mmCIF file of N, CA and C in Angstrom:
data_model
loop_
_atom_site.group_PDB
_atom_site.id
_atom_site.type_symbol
_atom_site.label_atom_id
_atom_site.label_comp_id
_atom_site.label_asym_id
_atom_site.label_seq_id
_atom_site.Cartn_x
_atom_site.Cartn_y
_atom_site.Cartn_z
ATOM 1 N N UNK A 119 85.965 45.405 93.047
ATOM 2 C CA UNK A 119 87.051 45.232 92.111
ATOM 3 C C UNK A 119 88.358 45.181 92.887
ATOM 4 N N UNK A 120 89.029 44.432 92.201
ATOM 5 C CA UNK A 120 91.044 44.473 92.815
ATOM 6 C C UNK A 120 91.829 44.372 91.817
ATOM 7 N N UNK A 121 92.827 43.954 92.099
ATOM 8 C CA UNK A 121 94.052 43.912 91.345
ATOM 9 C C UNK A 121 95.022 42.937 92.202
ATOM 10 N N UNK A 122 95.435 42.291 91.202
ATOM 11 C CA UNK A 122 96.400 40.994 91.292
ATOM 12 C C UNK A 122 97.670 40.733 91.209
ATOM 13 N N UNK A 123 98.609 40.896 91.476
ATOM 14 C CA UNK A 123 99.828 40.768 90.649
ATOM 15 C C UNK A 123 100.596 39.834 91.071
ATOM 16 N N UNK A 124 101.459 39.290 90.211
ATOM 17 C CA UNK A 124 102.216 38.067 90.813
ATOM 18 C C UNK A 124 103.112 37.522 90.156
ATOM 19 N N UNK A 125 104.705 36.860 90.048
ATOM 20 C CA UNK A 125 104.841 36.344 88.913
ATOM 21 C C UNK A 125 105.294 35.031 89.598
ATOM 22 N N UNK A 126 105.297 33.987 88.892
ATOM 23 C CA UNK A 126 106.084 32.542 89.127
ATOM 24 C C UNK A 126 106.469 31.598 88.266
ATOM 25 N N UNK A 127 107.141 31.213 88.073
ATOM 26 C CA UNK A 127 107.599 30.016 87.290
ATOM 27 C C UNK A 127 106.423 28.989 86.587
ATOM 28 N N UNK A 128 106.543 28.663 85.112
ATOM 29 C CA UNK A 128 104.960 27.722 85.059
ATOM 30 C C UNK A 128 105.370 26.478 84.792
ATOM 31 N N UNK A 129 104.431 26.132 85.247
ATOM 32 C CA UNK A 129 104.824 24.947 85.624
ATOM 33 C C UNK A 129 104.659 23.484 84.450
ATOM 34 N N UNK A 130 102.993 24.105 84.001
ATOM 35 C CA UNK A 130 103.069 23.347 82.570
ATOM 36 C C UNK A 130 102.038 24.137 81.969
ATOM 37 N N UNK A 131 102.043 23.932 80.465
ATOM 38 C CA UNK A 131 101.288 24.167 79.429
ATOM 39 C C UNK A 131 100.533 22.915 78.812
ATOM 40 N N UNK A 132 99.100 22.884 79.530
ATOM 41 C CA UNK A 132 98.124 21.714 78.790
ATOM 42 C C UNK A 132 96.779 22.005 78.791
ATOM 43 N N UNK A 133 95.849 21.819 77.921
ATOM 44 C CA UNK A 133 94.644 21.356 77.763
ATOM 45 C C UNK A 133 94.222 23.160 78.113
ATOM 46 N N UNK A 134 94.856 24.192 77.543
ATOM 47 C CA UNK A 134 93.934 25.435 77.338
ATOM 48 C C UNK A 134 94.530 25.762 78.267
ATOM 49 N N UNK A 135 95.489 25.142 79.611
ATOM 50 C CA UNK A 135 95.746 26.349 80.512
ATOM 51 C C UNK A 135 97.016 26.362 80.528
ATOM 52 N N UNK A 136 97.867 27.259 81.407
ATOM 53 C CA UNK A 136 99.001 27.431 81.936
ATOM 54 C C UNK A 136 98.880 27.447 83.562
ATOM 55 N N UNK A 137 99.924 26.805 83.754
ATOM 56 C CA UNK A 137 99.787 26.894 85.797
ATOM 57 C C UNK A 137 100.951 27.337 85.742
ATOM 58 N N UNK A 138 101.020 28.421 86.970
ATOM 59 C CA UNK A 138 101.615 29.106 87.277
ATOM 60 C C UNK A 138 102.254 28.793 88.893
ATOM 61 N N UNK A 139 103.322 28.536 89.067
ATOM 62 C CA UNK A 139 103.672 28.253 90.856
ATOM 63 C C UNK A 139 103.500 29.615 91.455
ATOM 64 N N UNK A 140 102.950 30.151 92.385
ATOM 65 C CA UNK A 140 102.589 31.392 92.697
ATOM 66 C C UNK A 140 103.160 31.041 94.405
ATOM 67 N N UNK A 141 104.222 31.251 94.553
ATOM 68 C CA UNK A 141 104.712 30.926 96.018
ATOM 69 C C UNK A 141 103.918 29.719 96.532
ATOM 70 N N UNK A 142 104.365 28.826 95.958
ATOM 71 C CA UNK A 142 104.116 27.151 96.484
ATOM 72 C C UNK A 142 102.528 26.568 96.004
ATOM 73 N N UNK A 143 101.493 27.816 95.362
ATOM 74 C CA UNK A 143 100.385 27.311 95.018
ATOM 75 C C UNK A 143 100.448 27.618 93.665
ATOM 76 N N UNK A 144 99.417 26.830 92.789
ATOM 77 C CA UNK A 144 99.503 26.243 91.400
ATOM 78 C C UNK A 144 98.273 27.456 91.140
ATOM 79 N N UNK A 145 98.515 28.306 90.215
ATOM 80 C CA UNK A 145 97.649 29.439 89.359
ATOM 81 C C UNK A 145 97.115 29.059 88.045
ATOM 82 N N UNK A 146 95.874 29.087 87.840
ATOM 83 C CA UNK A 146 95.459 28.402 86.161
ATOM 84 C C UNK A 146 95.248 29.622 85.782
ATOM 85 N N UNK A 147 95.945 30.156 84.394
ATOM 86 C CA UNK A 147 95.904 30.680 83.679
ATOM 87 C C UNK A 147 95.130 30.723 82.029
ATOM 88 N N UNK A 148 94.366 31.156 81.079
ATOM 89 C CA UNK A 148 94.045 30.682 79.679
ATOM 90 C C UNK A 148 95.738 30.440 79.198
ATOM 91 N N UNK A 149 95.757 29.517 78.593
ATOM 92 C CA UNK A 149 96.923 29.683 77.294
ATOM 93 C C UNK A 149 96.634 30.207 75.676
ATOM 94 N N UNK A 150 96.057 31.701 76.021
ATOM 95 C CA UNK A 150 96.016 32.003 74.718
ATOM 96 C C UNK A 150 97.218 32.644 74.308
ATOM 97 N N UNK A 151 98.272 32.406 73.464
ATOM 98 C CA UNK A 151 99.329 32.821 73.335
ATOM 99 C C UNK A 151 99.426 34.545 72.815
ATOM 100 N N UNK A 152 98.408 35.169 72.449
ATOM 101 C CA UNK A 152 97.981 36.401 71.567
ATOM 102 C C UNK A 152 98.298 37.228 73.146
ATOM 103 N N UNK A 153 97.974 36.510 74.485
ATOM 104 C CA UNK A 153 98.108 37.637 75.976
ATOM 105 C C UNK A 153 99.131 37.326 76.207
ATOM 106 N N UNK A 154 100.494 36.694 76.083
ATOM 107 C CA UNK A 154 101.760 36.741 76.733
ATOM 108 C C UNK A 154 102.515 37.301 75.379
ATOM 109 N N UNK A 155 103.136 38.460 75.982
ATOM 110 C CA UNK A 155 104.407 38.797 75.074
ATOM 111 C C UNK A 155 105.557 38.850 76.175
ATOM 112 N N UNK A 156 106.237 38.698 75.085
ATOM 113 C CA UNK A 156 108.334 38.923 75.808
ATOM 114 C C UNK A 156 108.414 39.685 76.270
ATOM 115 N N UNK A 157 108.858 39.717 77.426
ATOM 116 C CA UNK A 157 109.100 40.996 78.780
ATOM 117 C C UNK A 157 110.730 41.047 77.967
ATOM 118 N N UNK A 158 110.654 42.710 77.677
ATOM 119 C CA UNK A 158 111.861 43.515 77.562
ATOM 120 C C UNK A 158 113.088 43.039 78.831
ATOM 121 N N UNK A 159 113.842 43.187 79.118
ATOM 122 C CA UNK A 159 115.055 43.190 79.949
ATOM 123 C C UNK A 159 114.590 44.144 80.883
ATOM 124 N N UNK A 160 114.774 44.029 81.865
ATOM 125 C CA UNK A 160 115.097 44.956 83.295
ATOM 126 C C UNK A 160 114.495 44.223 84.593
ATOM 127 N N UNK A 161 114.402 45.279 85.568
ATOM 128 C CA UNK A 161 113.485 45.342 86.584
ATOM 129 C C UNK A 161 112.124 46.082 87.018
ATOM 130 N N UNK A 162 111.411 44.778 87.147
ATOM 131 C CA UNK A 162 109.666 45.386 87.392
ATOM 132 C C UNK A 162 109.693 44.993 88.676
ATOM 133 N N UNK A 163 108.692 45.952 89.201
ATOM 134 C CA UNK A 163 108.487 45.972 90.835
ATOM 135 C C UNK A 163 106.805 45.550 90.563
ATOM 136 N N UNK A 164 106.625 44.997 91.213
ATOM 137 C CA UNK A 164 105.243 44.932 91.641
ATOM 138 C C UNK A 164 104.477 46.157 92.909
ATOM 139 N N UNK A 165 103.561 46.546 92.356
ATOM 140 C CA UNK A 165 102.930 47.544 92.942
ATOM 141 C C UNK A 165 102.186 47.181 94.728
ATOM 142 N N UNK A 166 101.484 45.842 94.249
ATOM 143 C CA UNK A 166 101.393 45.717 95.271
ATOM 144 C C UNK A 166 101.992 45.473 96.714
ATOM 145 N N UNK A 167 103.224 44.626 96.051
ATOM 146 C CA UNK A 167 103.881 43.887 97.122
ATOM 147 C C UNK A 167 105.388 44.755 97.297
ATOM 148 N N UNK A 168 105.631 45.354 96.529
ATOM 149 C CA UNK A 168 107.248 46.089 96.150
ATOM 150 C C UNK A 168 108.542 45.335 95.849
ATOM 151 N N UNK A 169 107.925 43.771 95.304
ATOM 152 C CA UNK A 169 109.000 42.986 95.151
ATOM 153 C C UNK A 169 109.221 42.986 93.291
ATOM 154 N N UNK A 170 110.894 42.719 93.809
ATOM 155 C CA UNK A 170 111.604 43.136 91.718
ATOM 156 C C UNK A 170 111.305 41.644 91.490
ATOM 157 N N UNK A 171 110.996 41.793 90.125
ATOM 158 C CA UNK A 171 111.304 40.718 89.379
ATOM 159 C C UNK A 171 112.076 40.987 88.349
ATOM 160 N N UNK A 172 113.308 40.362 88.099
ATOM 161 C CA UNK A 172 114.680 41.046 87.140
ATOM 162 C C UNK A 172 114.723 39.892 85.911
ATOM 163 N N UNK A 173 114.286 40.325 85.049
ATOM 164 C CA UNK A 173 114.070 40.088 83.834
ATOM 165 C C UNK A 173 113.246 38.891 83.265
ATOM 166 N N UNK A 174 112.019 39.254 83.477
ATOM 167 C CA UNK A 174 111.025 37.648 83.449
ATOM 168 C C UNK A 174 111.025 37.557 81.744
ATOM 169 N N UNK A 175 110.692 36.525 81.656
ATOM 170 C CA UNK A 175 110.419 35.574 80.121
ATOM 171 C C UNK A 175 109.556 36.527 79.412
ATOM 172 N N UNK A 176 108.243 36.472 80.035
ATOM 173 C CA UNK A 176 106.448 37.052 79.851
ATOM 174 C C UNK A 176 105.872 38.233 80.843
ATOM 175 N N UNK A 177 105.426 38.321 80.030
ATOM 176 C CA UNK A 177 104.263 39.187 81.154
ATOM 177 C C UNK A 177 102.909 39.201 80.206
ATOM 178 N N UNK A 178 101.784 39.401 81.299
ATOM 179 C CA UNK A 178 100.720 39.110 81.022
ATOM 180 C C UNK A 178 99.771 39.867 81.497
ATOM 181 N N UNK A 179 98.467 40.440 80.945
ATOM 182 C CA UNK A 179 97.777 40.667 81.617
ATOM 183 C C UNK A 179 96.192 40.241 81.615
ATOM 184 N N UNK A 180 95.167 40.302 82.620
ATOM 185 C CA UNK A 180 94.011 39.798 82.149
ATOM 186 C C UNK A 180 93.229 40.907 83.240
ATOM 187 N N UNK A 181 92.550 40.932 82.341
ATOM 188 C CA UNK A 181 90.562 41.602 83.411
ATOM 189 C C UNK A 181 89.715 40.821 83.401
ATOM 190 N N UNK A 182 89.237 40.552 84.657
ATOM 191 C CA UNK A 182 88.414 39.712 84.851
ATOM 192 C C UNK A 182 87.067 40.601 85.021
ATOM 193 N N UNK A 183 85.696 40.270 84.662
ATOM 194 C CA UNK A 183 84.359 40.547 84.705
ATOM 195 C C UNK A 183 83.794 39.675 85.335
ATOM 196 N N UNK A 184 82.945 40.913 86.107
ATOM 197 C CA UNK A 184 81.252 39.548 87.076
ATOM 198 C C UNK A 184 80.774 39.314 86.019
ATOM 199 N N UNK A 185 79.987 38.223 85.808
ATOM 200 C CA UNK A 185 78.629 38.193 85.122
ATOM 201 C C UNK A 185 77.716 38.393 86.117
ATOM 202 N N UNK A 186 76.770 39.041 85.440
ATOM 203 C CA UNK A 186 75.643 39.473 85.907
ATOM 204 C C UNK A 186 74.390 38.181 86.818
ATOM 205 N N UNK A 187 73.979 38.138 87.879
ATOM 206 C CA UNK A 187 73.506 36.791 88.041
ATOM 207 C C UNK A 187 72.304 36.962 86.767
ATOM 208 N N UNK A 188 72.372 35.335 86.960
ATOM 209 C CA UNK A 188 71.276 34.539 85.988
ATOM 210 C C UNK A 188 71.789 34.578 84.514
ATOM 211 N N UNK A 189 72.633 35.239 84.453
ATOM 212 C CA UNK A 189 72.973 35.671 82.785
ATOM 213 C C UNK A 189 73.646 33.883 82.567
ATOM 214 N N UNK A 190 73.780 33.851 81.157
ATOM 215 C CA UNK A 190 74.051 32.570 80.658
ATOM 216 C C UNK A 190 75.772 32.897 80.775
ATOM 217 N N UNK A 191 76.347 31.576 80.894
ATOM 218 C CA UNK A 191 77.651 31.766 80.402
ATOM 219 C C UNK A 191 77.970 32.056 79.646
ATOM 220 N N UNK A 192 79.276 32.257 78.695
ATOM 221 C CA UNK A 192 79.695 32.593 77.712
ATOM 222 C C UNK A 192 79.940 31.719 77.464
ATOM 223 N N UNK A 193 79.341 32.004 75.611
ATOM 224 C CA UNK A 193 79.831 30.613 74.731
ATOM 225 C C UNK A 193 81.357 30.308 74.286
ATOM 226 N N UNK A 194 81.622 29.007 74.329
ATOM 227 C CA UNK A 194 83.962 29.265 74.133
ATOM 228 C C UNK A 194 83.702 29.684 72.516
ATOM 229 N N UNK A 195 84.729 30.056 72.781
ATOM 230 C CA UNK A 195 85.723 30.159 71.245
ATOM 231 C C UNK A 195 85.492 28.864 69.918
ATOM 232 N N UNK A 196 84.784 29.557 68.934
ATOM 233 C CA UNK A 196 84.647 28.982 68.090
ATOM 234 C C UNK A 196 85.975 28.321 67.326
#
């Protein structure tokens, strides 16, 4: 397991995703709008890296899961 953190500018919103510029590389994100809410005003530090980000748009979060080998994918969203 890890942890991720990062923020960047996006770049576009199409076809289910969001890309994200993540220091010069392009991040695919879901665009489900229900995981981004309005980041309050201030300064957030990132844990990993100790860099501020002073007053972003969004914030987001996601957990990612293994699947188990052999297991079937998951079916999308009805």
């Amino acid at each position: 397991m890890s942890r991720d953190q990062f923020c960047g500018r996006v770049l576009e919103v199409a076809d289910g995703v969001v890309v994200v510029d993540r220091d010069g590389a392009p991040v695919v994100l879901p665009a489900d709008e229900s995981a981004y809410e309005a980041a309050p005003p201030g300064v957030y530090r990132l844990t990993d890296t100790g860099e501020e980000v002073v007053s972003p748009d969004y914030v987001t979060t996601w957990t990612l899961l293994e699947r188990p080998a052999g297991s079937p994918p998951p079916m999308p969203p009805a």
